Coordinates of C-alpha atoms in Angstrom, one line a residue:
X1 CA -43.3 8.7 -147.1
X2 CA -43.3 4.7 -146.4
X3 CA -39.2 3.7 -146.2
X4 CA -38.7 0.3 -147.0
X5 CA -35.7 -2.5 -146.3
X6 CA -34.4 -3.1 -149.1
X7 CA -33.4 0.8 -149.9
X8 CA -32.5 0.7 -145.7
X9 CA -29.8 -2.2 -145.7
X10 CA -28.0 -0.6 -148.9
X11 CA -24.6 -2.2 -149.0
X12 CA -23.1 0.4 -151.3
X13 CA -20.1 2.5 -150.5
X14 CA -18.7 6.0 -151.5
X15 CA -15.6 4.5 -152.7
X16 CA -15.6 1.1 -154.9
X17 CA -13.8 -1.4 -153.8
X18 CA -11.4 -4.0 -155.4
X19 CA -12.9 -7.5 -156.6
X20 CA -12.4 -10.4 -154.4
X21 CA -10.7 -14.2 -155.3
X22 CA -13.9 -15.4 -156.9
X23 CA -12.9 -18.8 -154.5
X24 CA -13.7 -16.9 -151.4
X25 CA -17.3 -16.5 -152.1
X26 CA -17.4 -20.1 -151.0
X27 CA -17.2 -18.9 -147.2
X28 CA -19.4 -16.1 -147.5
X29 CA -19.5 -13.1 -145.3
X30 CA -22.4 -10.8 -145.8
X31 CA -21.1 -7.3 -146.6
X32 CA -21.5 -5.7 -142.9
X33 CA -19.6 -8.7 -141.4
X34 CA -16.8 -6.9 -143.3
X35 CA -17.8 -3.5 -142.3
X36 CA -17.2 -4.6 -138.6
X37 CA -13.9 -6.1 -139.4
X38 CA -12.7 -2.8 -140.5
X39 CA -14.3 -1.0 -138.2
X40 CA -11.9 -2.7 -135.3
X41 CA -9.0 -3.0 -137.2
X42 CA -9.4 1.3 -137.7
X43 CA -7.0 3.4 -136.2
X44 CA -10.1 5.7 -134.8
X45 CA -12.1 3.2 -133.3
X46 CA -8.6 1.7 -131.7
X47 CA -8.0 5.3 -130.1
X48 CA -11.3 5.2 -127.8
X49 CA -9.8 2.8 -125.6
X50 CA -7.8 5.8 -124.1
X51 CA -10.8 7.8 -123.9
X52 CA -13.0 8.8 -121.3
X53 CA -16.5 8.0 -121.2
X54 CA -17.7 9.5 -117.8
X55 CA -15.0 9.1 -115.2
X56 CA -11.5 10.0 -115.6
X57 CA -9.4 7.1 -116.5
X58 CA -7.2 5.8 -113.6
X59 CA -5.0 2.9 -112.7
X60 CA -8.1 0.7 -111.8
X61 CA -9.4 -2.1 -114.5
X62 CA -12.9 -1.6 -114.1
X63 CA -13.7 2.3 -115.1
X64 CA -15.1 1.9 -118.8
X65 CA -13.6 4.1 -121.7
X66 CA -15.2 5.3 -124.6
X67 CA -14.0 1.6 -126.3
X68 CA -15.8 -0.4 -123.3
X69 CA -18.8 1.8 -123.8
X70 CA -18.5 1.0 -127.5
X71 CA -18.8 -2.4 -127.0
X72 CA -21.3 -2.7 -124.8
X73 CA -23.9 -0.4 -127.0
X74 CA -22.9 -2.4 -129.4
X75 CA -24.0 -5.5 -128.2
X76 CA -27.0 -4.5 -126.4
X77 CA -28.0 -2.9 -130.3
X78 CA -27.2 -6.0 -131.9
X79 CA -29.3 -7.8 -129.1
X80 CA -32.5 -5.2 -129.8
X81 CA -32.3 -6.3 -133.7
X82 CA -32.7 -10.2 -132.8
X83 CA -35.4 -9.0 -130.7
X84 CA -37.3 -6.8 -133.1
X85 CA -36.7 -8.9 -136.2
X86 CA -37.5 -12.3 -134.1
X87 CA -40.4 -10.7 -132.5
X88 CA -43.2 -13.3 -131.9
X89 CA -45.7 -10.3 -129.9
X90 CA -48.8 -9.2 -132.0
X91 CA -47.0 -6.8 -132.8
X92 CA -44.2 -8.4 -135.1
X93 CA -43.7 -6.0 -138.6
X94 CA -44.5 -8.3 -141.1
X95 CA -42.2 -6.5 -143.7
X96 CA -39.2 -7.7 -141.6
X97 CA -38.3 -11.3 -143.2
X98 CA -35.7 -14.0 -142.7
X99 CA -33.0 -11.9 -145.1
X100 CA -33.4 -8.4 -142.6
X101 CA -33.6 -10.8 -139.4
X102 CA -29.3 -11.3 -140.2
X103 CA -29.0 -8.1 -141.7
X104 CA -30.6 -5.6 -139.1
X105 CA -28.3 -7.2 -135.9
X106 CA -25.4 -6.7 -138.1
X107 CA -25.8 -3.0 -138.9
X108 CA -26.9 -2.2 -135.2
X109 CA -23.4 -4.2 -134.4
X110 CA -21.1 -1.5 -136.6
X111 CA -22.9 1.1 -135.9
X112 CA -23.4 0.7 -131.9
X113 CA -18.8 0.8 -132.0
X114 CA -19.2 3.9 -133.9
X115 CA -21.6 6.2 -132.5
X116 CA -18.5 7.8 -130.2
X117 CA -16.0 7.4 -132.9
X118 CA -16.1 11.5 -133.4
X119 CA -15.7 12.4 -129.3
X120 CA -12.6 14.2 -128.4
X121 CA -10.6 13.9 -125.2
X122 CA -12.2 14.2 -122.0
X123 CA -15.8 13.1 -122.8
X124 CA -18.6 15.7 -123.0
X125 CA -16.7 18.3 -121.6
X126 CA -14.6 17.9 -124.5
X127 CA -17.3 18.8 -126.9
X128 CA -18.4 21.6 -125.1
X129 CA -14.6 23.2 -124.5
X130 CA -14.2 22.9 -128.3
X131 CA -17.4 25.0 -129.2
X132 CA -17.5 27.4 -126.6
X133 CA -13.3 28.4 -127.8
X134 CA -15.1 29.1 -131.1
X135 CA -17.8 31.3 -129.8
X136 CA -15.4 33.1 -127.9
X137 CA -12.2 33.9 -130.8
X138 CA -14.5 33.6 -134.3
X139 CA -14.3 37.3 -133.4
X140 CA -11.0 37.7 -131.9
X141 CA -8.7 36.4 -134.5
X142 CA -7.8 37.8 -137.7
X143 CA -7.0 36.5 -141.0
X144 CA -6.0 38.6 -143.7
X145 CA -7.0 41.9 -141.9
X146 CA -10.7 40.3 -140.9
X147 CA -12.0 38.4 -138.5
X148 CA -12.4 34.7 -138.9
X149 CA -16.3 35.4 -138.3
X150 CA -15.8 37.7 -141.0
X151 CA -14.8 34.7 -143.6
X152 CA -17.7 32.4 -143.0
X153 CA -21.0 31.5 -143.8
X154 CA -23.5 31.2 -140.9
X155 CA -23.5 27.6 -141.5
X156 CA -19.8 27.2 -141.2
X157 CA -19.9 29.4 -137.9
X158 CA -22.8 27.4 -136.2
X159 CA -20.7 24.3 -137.1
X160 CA -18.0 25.5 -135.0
X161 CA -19.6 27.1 -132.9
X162 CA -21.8 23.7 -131.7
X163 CA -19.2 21.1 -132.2
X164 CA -20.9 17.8 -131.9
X165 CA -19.0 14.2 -131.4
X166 CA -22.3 12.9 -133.8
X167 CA -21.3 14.8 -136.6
X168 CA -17.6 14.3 -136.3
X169 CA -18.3 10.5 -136.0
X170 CA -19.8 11.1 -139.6
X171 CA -17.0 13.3 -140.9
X172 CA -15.0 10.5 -140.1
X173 CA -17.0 7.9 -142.3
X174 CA -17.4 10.1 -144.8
X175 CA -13.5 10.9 -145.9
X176 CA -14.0 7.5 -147.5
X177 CA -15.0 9.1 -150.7
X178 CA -11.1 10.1 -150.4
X179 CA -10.0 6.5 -150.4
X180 CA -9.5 6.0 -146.1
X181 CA -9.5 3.0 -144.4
X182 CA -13.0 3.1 -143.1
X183 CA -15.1 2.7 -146.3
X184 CA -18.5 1.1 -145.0
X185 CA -21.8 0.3 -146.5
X186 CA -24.3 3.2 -146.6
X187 CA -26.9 1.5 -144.3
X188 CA -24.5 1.6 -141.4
X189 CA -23.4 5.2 -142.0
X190 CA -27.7 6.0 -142.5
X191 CA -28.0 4.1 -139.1
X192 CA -25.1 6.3 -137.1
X193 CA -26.9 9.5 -137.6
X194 CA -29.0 10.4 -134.7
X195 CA -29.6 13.9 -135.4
X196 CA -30.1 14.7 -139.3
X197 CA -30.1 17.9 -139.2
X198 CA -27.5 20.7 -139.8
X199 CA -26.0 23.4 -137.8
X200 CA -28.2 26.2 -138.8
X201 CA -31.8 23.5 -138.2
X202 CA -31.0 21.7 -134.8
X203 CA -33.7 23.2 -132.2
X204 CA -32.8 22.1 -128.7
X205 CA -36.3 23.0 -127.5
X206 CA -37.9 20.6 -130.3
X207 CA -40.6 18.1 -129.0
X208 CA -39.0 16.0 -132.0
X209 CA -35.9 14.2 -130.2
X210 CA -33.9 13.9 -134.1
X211 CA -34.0 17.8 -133.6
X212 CA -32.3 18.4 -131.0
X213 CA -28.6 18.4 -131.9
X214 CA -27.0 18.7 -135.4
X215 CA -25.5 15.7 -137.2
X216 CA -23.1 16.9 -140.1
X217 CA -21.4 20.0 -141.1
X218 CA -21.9 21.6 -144.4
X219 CA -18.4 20.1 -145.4
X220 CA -20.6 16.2 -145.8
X221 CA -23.8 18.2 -146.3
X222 CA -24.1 16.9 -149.8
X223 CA -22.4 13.4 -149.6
X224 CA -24.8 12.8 -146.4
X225 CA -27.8 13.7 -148.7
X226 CA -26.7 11.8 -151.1
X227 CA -26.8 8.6 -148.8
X228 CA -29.7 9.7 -147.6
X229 CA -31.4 9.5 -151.0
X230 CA -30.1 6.0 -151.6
X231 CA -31.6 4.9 -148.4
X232 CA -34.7 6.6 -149.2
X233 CA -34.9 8.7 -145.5
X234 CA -35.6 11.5 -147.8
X235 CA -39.3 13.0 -147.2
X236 CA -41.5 14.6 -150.0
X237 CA -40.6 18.1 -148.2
X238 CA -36.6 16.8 -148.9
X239 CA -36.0 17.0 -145.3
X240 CA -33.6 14.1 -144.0
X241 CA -35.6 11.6 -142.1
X242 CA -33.7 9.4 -139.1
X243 CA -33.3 6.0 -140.5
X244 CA -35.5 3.2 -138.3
X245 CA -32.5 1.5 -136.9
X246 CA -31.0 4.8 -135.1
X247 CA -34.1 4.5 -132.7
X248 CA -32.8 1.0 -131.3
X249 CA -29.4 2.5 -131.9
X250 CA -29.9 5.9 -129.1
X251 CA -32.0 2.9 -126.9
X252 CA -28.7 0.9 -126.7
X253 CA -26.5 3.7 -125.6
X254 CA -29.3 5.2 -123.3
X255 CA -29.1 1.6 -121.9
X256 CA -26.0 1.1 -121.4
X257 CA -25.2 4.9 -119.7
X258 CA -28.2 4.4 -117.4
X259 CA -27.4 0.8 -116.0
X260 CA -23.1 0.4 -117.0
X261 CA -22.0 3.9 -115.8
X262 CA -24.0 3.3 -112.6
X263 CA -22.4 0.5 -111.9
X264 CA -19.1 2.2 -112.3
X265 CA -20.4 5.4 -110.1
X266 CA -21.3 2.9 -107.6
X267 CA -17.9 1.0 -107.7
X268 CA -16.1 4.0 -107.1
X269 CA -17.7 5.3 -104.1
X270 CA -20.1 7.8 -105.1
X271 CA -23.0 6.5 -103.2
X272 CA -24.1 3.9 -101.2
X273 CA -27.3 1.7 -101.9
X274 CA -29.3 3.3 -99.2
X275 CA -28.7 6.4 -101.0
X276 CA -29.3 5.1 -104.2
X277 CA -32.8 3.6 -102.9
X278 CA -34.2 7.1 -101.6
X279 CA -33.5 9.0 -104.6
X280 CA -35.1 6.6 -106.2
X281 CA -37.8 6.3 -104.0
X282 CA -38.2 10.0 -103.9
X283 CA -38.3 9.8 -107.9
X284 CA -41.7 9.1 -108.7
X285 CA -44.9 8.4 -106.8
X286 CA -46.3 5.3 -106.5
X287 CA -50.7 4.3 -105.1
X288 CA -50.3 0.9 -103.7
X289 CA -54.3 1.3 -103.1
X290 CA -54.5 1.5 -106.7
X291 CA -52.4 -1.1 -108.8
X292 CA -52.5 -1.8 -112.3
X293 CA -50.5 -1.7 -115.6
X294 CA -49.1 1.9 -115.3
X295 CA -45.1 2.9 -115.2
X296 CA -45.4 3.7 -111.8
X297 CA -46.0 0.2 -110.7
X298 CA -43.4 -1.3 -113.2
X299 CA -41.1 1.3 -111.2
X300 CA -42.0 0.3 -108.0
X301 CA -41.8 -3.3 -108.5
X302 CA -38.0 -3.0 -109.9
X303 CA -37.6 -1.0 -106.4
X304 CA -38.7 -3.9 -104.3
X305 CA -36.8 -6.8 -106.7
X306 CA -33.7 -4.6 -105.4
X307 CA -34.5 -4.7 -101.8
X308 CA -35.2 -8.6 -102.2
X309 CA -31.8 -8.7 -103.7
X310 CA -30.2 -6.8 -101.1
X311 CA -31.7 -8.5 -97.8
X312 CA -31.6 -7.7 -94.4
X313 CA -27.9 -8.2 -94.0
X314 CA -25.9 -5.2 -95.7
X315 CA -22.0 -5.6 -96.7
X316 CA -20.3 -3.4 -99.1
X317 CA -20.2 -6.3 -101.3
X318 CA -22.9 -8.0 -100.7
X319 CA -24.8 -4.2 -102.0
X320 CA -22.5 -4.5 -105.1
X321 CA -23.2 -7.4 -106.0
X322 CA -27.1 -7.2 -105.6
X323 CA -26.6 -3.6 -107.6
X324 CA -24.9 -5.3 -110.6
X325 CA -27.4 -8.4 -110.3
X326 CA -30.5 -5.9 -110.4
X327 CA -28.8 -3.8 -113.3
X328 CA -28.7 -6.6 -115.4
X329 CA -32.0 -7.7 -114.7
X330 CA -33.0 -3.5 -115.2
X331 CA -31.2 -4.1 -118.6
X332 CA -33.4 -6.4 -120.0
X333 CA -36.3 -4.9 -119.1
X334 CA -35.4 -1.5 -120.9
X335 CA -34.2 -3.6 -123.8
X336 CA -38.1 -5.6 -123.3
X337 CA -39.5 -2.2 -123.4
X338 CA -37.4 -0.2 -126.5
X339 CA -38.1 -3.2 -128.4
X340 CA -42.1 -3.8 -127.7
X341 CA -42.3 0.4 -128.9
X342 CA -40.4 -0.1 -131.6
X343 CA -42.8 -3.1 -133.0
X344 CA -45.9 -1.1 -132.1
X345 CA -45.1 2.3 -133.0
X346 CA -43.2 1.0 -136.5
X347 CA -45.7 2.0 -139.4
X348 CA -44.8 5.9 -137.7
X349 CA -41.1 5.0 -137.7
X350 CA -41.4 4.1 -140.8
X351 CA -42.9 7.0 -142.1
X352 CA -40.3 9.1 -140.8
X353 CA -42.8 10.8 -138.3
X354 CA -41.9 9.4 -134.9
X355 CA -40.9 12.0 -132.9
X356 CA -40.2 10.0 -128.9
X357 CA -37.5 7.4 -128.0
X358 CA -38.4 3.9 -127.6
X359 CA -39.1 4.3 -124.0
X360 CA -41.9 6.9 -124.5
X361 CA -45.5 5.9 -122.7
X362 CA -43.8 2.1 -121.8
X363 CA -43.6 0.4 -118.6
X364 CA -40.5 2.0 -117.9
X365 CA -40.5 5.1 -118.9
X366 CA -40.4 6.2 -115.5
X367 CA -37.3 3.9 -114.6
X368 CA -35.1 4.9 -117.5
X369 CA -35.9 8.5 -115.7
X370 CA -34.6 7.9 -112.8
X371 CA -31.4 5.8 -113.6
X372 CA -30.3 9.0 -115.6
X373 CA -31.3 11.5 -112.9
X374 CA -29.2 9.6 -110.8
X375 CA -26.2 10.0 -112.6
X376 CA -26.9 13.5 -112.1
X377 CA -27.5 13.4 -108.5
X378 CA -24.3 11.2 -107.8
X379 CA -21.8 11.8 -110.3
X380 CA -21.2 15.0 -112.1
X381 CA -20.4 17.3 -109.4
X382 CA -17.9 15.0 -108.0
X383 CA -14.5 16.5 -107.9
X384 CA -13.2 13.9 -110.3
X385 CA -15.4 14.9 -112.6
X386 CA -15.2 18.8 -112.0
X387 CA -11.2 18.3 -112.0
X388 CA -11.7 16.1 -115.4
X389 CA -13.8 19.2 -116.6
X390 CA -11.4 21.9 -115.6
X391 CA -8.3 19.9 -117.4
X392 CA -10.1 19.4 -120.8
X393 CA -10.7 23.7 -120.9
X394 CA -7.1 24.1 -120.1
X395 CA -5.7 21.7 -122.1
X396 CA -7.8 21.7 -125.6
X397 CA -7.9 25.5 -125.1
X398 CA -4.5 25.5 -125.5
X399 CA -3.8 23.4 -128.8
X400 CA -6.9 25.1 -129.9
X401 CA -5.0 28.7 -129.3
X402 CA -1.9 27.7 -131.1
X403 CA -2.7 25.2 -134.1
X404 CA -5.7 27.5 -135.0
X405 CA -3.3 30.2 -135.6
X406 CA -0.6 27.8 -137.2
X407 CA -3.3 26.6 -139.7
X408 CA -4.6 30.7 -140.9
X409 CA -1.8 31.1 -143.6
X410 CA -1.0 27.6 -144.8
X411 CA -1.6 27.2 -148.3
X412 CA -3.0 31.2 -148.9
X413 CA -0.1 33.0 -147.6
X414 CA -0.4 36.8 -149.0
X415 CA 3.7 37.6 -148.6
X416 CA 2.7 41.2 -150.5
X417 CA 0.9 42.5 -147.7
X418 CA 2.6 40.4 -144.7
X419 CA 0.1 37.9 -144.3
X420 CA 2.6 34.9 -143.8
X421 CA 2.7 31.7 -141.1
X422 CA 5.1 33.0 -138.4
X423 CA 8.1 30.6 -137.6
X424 CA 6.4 29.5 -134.8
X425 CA 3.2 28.4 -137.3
X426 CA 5.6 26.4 -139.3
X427 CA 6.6 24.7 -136.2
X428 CA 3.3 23.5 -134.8
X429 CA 2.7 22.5 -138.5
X430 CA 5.3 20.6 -139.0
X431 CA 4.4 18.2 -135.7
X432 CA 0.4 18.2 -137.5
X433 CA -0.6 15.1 -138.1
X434 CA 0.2 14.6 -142.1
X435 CA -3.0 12.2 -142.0
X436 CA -5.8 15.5 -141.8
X437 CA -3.0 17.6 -144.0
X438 CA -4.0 15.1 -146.5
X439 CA -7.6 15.0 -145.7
X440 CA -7.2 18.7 -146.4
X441 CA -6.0 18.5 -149.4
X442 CA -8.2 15.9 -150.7
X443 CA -11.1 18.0 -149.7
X444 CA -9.5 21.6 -151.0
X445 CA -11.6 23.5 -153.3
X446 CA -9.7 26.8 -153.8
X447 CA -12.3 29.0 -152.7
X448 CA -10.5 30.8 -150.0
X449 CA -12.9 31.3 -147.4
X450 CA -14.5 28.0 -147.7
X451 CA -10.8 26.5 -147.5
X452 CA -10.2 28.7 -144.7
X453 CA -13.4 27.0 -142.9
X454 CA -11.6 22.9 -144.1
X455 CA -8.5 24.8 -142.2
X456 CA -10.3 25.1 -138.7
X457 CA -12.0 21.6 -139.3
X458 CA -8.7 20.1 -140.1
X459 CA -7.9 21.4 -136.2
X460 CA -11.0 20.1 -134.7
X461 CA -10.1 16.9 -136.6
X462 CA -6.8 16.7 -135.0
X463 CA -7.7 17.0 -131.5
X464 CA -10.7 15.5 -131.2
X465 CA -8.8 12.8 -132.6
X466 CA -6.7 12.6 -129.9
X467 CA -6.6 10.9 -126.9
X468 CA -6.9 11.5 -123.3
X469 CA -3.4 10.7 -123.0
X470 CA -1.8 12.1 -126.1
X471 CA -3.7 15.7 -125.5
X472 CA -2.6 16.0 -121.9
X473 CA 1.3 14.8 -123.0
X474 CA 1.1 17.2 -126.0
X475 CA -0.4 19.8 -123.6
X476 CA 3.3 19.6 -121.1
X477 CA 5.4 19.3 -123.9
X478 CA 4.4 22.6 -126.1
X479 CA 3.2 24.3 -122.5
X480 CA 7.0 23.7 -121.5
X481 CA 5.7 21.6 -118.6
X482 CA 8.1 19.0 -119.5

């Protein structure tokens, strides 16, 4: 398999699009300019500014959301596709030419704001409150005297069952072959997909990182392979491939979580710079008697430029500023690094057989290491966090109990035999958001149990759509709270 640029930068769409005023081809914009456009004028990419990203939003103007994250991927993913595409190291690709030096930036732009378009409320915990209701009440509730387990393929129940913000992000796109607003060209949609795998295929044990989690649901199974085909990130074994750009994609967002969150950590308390300096210290091991060009000294030498920063005279804000100072300068070194493996490692990458991030056997692998352990050590057993954790079970739980229900009998009522939408059902249906009820319909195939399984995605669509804000007020309101 050899994938080649041309096939990877495919502006087509699922949905054809109206002809322009031939007079406005005399400003051109290339075809993922416009993809960004209506990427920030949609109404899902507009709700992640009222969604968490690590910490739980509060009154302060510095804690980023999911849209702050966003952004920043985004740039630092546009920034790695000047780098790769302007390379001038040995080892430049010399398939990458003046016409994939503007596009490459521009699809890492789109798809750096999308990749947490399909997150739910409440960050991660989000994700893992929505799967874990459907491992424990598959079983528990009954439609039409079975259980919903009962109903469904294995496919449908592992995509339930491991609900993933990746593949919901992709959901998302893909209702464009239904006419909705977010109709984009099929090299950005090829770029969002870290994991291409489905439900049933994900190993999270796999020494190949695209294996670890799943990336679509057998609802876009077959419009994702079709994509995939167009892009040619189909192997000869017609297993889905990642396509090249989603490396410097997951680089950017590892980026900016290891350096921007830890800035944010750091702003809010959660350590102090001393502390900060012995974990790291107490990281890795470093020979001073025997220098050279290994990680370890990289490591080390990013330990003392912090010191230096630092100086003998400590201040709250004289630490945070020297922390914010030596992130930044951290940045570009893990953007130096993703982008010098990318360029070396590309003939495997594009062969579809790379199996590593970009930060595998670099000068920072180590680093990268440690700036996520650290989040770990600092962050996620705060009681912000825990209390953040504990709200998102409680809460989605909830909607999850009572629109799962409400959804059972709509459109397959059997009135014979009593199986009918209580008045209570009608009730939470009639507050649904008409937006999925149409997505519904659109996507209807009247096979019952399959439309049974669109049912329970229509409800994962609807609150994962949500936001922090909305889930929480919904939450009071149907809770009786207030």
């Amino acid at each position: 398999m050899n994938m080649n640029w041309e096939a990877l930068l495919s502006i087509n769409k699922l949905e054809e699009e109206p002809e322009e005023p031939r007079c406005f081809g005399r400003y051109p914009i290339n075809e993922f300019e416009k993809d960004y456009n209506k990427i920030v004028s949609s109404a899902a990419f507009r709700r992640l500014q009222d969604k968490t990203q690590v910490f739980p939003l509060d009154k302060s103007d510095f804690v980023r959301t999911r849209l702050t994250h966003s952004i920043e991927v985004s740039t630092i993913a546009r920034q790695l596709g000047i780098m790769v595409t302007q390379d001038t190291s040995p080892y430049r690709p010399e398939d990458i030419g003046t016409v994939k030096a503007e596009a490459i930036p521009s699809v890492l732009l789109c798809a750096g704001l999308l990749h947490d378009l399909g997150n739910p409320p409440f960050g991660h915990f989000g994700e893992t409150t929505i799967g874990d209701w459907f491992k424990e009440n598959l079983g528990k509730i009954f439609y039409k005297g079975n259980s919903l387990r009962s109903h469904l393929t294995d496919q449908m129940i592992h995509d339930l069952e491991h609900f993933e913000g990746n593949a919901q992000a992709l959901r998302i796109l893909l209702k464009s072959r239904f006419g909705s607003e977010t109709n984009l060209s099929a090299a950005v949609i090829g770029a969002l997909v870290k994991y291409p795998n489905d439900s049933l295929s994900f190993d999270e044990g796999s020494t190949d990182i695209k294996k670890h989690k799943l990336g679509f649901y057998s609802a876009e199974e077959q419009t994702f392979l079709q994509i995939s085909r167009l892009l040619g990130t189909v192997n000869e074994n017609d297993e889905i491939c990642r396509h090249p750009l989603t490396y410097l994609l997951e680089a950017a967002d590892d980026i900016a979580y290891a350096t921007a969150d830890l800035e944010d950590a750091f702003k809010k308390k959660l350590f102090t710079l001393d502390q900060f300096l012995a974990f790291y210290e107490q990281s890795y091991e470093y020979d001073s008697s025997n220098p050279g060009k290994k990680p370890e000294c990289f490591t080390y030498e990013l330990q003392q430029d912090l010191i230096k920063r630092r100086g003998e005279i400590h201040s709250r804000e004289g630490d945070l500023k020297a922390f914010k100072d030596w992130l930044n300068y951290v940045r570009r070194w893990l953007m130096y690094v993703a982008a010098y493996r990318f360029s070396y490692s590309y003939q495997d990458i594009m062969s579809g057989t790379y199996e590593n991030d970009l930060f595998w056997e670099t000068y920072h692998s180590i680093t990268i290491t440690i700036l996520k352990g650290a989040m770990g050590k600092f962050v996620f057993q705060t009681s912000g966090i825990l209390k953040l954790e504990l709200s998102a079970q409680t809460i989605l739980s909830f909607l999850l109990d009572r629109f799962v229900h409400a959804v059972l009998y709509f459109d397959y009522e059997d009135k014979v035999r009593g199986f009918v939408s209580s008045k209570a059902d009608k009730k939470y249906m009639a507050i649904f958001s008409e937006n999925y009820i149409q997505d519904y319909r659109n996507a209807k195939t009247e096979n019952e149990n399959y439309d049974l399984y669109l049912r329970l995605l229509m409800v994962t669509d609807y609150i994962s759509g949500m936001t922090d804000t909305y889930a929480r007020t919904l939450y009071r309101e149907l809770s009786g709270i207030e």
